[in-house]
Tab-separated table of C-alpha atoms in Angstrom:
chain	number	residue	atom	x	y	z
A	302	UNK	CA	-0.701	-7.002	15.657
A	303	UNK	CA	0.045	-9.002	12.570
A	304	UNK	CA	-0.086	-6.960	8.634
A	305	UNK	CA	-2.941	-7.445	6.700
A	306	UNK	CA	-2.967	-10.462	4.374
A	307	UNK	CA	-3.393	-9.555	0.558
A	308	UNK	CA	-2.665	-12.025	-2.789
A	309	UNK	CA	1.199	-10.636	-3.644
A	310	UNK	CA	-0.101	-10.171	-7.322
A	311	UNK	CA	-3.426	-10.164	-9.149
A	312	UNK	CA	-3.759	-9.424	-12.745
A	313	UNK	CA	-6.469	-8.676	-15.600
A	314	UNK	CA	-6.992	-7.074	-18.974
A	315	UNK	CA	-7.795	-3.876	-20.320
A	316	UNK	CA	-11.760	-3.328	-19.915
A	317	UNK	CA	-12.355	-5.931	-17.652
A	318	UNK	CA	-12.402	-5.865	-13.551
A	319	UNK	CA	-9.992	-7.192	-11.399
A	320	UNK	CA	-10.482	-7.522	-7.111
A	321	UNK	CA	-8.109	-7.416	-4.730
A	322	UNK	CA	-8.799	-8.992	-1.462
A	323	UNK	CA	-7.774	-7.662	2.398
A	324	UNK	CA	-7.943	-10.582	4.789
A	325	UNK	CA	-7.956	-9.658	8.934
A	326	UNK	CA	-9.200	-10.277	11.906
A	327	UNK	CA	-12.294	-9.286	14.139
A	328	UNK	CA	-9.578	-7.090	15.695
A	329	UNK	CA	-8.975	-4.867	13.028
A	330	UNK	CA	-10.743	-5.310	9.373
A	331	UNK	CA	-13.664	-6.526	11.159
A	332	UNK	CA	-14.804	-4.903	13.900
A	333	UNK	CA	-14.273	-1.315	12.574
A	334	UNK	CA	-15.460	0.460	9.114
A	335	UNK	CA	-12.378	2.088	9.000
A	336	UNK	CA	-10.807	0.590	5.947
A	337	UNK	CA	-8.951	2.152	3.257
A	338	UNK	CA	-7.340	1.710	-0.041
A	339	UNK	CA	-3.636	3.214	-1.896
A	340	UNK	CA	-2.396	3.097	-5.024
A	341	UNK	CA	1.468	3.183	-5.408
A	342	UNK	CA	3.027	3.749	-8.714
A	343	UNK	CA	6.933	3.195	-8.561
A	344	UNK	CA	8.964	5.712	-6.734
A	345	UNK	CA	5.880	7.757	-5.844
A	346	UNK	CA	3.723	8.358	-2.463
A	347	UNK	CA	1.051	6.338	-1.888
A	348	UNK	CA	-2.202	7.825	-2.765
A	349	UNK	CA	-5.856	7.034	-1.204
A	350	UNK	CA	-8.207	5.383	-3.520
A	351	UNK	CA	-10.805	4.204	-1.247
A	352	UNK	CA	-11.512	4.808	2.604
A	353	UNK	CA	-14.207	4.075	5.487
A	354	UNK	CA	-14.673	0.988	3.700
A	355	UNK	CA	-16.757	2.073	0.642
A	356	UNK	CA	-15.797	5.911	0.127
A	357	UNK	CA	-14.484	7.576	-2.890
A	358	UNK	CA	-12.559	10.910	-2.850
A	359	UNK	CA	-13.911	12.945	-5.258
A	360	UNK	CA	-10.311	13.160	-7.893
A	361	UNK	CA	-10.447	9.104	-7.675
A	362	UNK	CA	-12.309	7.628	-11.139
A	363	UNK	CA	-15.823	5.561	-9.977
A	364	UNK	CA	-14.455	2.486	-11.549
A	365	UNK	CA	-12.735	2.088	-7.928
A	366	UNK	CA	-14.957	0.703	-5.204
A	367	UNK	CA	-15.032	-0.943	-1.792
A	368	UNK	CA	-16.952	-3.372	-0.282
A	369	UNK	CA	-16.457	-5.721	3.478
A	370	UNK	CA	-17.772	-8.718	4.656
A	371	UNK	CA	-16.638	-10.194	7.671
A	372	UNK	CA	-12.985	-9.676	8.366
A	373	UNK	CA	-12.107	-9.278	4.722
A	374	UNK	CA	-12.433	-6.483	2.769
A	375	UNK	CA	-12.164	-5.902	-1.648
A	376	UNK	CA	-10.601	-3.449	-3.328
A	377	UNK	CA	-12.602	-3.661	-6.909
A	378	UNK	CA	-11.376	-1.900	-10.081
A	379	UNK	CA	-13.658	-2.003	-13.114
A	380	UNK	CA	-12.820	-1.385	-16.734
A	381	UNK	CA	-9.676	-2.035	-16.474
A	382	UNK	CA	-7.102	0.497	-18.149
A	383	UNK	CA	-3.093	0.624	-18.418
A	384	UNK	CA	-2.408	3.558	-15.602
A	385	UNK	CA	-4.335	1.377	-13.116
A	386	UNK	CA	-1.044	-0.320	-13.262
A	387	UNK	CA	0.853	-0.167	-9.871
A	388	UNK	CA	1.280	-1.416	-6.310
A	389	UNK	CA	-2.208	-1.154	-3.978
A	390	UNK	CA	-2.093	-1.918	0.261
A	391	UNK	CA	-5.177	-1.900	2.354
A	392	UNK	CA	-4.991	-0.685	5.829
A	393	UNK	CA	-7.555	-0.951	8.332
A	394	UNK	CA	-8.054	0.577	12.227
A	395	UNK	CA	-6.436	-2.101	14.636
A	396	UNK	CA	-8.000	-0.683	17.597
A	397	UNK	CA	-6.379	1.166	20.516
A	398	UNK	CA	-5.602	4.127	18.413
A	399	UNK	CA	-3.138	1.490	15.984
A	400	UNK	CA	-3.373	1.148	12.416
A	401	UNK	CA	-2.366	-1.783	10.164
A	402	UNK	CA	-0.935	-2.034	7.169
A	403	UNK	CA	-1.092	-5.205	4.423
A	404	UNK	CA	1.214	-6.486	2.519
A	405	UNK	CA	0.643	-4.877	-0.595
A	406	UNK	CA	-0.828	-6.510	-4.253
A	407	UNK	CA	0.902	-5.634	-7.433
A	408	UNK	CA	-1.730	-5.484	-9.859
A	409	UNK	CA	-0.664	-5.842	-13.928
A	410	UNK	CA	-2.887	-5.021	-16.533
A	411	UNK	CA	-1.691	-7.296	-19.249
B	1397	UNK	CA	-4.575	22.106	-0.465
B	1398	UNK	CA	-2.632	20.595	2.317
B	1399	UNK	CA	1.540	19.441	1.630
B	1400	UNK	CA	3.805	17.673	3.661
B	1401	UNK	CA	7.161	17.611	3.006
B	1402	UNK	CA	9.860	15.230	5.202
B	1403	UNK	CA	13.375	16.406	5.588
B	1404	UNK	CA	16.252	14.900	7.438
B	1405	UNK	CA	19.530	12.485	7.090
B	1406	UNK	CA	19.917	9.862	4.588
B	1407	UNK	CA	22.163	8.493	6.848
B	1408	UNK	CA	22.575	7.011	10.154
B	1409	UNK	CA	24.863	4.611	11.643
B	1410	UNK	CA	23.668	1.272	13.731
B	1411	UNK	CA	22.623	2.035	17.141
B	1412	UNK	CA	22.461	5.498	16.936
B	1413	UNK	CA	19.129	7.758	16.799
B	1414	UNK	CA	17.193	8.747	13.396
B	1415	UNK	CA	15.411	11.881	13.433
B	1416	UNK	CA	12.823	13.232	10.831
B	1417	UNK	CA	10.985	16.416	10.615
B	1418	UNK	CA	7.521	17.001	8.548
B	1419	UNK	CA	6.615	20.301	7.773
B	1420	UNK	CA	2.956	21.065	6.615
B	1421	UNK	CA	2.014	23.545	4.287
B	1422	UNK	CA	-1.257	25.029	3.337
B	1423	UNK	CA	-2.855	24.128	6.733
B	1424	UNK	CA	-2.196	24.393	10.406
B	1425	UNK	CA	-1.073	21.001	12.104
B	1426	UNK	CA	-3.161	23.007	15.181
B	1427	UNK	CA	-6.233	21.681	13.446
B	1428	UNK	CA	-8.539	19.775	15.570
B	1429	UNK	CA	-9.597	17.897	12.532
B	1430	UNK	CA	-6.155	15.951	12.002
B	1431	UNK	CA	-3.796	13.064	13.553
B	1432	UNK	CA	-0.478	13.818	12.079
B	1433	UNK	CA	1.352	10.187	11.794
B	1434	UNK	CA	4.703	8.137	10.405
B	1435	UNK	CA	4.754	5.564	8.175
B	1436	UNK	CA	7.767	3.680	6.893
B	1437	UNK	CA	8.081	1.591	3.532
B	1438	UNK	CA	11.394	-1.104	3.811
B	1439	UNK	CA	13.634	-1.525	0.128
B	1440	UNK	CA	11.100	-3.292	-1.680
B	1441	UNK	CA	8.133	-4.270	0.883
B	1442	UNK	CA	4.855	-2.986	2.413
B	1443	UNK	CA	3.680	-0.286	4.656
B	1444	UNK	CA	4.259	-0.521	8.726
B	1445	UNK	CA	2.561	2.201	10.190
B	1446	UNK	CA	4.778	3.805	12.839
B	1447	UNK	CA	3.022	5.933	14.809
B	1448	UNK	CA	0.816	9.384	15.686
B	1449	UNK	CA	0.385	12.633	17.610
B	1450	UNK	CA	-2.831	15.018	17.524
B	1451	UNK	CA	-2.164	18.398	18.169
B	1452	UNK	CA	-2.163	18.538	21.733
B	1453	UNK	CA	0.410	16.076	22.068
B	1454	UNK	CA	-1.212	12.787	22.589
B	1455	UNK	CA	0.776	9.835	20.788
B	1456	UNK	CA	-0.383	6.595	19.538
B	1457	UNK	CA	2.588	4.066	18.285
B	1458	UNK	CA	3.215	0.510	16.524
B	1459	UNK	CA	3.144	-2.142	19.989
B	1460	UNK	CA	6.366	-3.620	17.630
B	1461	UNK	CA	8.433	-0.166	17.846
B	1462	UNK	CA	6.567	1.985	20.924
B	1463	UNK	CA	9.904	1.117	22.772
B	1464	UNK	CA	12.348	2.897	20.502
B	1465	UNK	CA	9.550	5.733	19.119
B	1466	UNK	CA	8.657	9.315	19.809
B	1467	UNK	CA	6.688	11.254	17.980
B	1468	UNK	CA	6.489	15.112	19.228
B	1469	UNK	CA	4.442	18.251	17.843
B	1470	UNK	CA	5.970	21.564	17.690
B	1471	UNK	CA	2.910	23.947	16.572
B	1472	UNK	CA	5.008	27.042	16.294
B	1473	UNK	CA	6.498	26.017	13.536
B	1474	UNK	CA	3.330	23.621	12.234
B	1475	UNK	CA	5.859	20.775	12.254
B	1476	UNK	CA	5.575	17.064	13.878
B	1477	UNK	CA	8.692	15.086	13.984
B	1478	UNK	CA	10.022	11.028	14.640
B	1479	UNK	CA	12.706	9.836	16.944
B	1480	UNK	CA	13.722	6.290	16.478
B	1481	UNK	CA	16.499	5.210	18.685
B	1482	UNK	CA	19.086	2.498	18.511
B	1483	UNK	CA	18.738	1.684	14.697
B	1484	UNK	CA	20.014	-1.480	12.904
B	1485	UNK	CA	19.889	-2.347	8.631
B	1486	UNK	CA	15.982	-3.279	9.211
B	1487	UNK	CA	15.145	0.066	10.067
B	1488	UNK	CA	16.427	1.092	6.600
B	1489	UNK	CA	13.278	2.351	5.054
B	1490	UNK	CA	11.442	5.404	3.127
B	1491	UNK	CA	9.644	7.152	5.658
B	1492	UNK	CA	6.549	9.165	5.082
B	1493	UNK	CA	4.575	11.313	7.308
B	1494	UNK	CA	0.830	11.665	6.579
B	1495	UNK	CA	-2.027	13.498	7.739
B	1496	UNK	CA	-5.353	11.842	8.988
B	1497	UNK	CA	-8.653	12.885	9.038
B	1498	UNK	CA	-10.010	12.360	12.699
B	1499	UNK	CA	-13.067	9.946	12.409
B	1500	UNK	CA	-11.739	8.255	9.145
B	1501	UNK	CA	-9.303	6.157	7.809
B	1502	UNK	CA	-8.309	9.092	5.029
B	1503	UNK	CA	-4.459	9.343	4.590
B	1504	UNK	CA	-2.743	12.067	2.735
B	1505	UNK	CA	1.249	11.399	2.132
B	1506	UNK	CA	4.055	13.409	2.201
B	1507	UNK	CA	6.293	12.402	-0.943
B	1508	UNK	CA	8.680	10.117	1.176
B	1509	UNK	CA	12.520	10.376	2.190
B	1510	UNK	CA	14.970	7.799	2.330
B	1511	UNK	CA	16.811	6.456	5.562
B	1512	UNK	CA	20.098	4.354	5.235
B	1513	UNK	CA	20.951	2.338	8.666
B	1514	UNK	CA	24.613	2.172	7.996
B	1515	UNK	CA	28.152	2.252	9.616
């Protein structure tokens, strides 16, 4: 069971969008739509931004959203603003009741 | 609104046992709505999920560390807690505990403590 691969850094300006992809396998990202999506600020938990592939918790701002195709799924934050600033990691469902982590994607707003 | 809150050593010297508690708060790990799970972050690098337990008892863990893992329930006290045996430095790590909602991939995170594999 190998992590999740996501670009180490992506980056984009205030107001505009920025995606961050979540590359797997049939094995995990896609053959389940059980995906999900944290922000990490520095020195705090990890907090869920996204999950079941396109779902938004109700606190999290609609300029997050999720999307899949194949064994990759995106991570797409729109009108960019300075808080959106931080660390994000997919994880998906790796079957037999295992989860999967990826790397993680340090997004700057410049 | 659900907390969970990790307690435990900072410390623990190579090849001996670390042990973590999670208490919940504001809900009752009894639930049959939740998996109750361990997730560790290394000194600057991703997530590795660790492992799981529903309320009955029934554990899920990482293929990479089911060898050296337990994860156990005690309902009494609506607590879940990790055993990791024979440590080294790469087990150095904040560790989180987290709730899941059964039927999604929904995470909620304790706040994290820190674990120092050292002699």
């Amino acid at each position: 069971q190998s992590a999740l691969s996501q670009p180490r850094s992506v980056s984009g300006s205030p107001g505009q969008s920025v995606t961050i992809s979540c590359t797997g396998t049939s094995s995990d990202v896609g053959g389940y739509n059980y995906v999900s999506w944290y922000q990490q600020h520095p020195g705090t938990a990890p907090k869920v931004m996204i999950y079941d592939v396109d779902k938004r918790p109700l606190e999290v701002p609609n300029r997050f959203s999720g999307s899949k195709s194949g064994n990759t799924a995106s991570l797409t934050i729109s009108k960019l603003q300075a808080e959106d600033e931080a660390d994000y990691y997919c994880c998906s469902y790796g079957g037999s009741d295992t989860w999967v982590f990826g790397g993680g994607t340090k997004l700057t707003v410049l | 609104q659900v907390q969970l809150q990790e307690s435990g050593p900072g410390l623990v010297k190579p090849s001996e046992t670390l042990s973590l508690i999670c208490t919940v708060s504001g809900g009752s790990i009894s639930s049959t709505y939740y998996y109750w799970g361990w997730i560790r972050q290394p000194p600057g690098k991703g997530l590795e999920w660790i492992g799981s337990i529903y309320y009955s008892g029934n554990t899920y863990y990482s293929p990479s560390l089911k060898s050296r893992v337990t994860i156990s329930v005690d309902t009494s006290k609506n607590q879940f807690s990790l055993k990791l045996n024979s440590v080294t430095a790469a087990d150095t790590a904040v560790y989180y505990c987290a709730r899941r909602i059964d039927g999604t991939s929904h995470y909620t995170w304790g706040q994290g403590t820190r674990v120092t594999v050292s002699s």
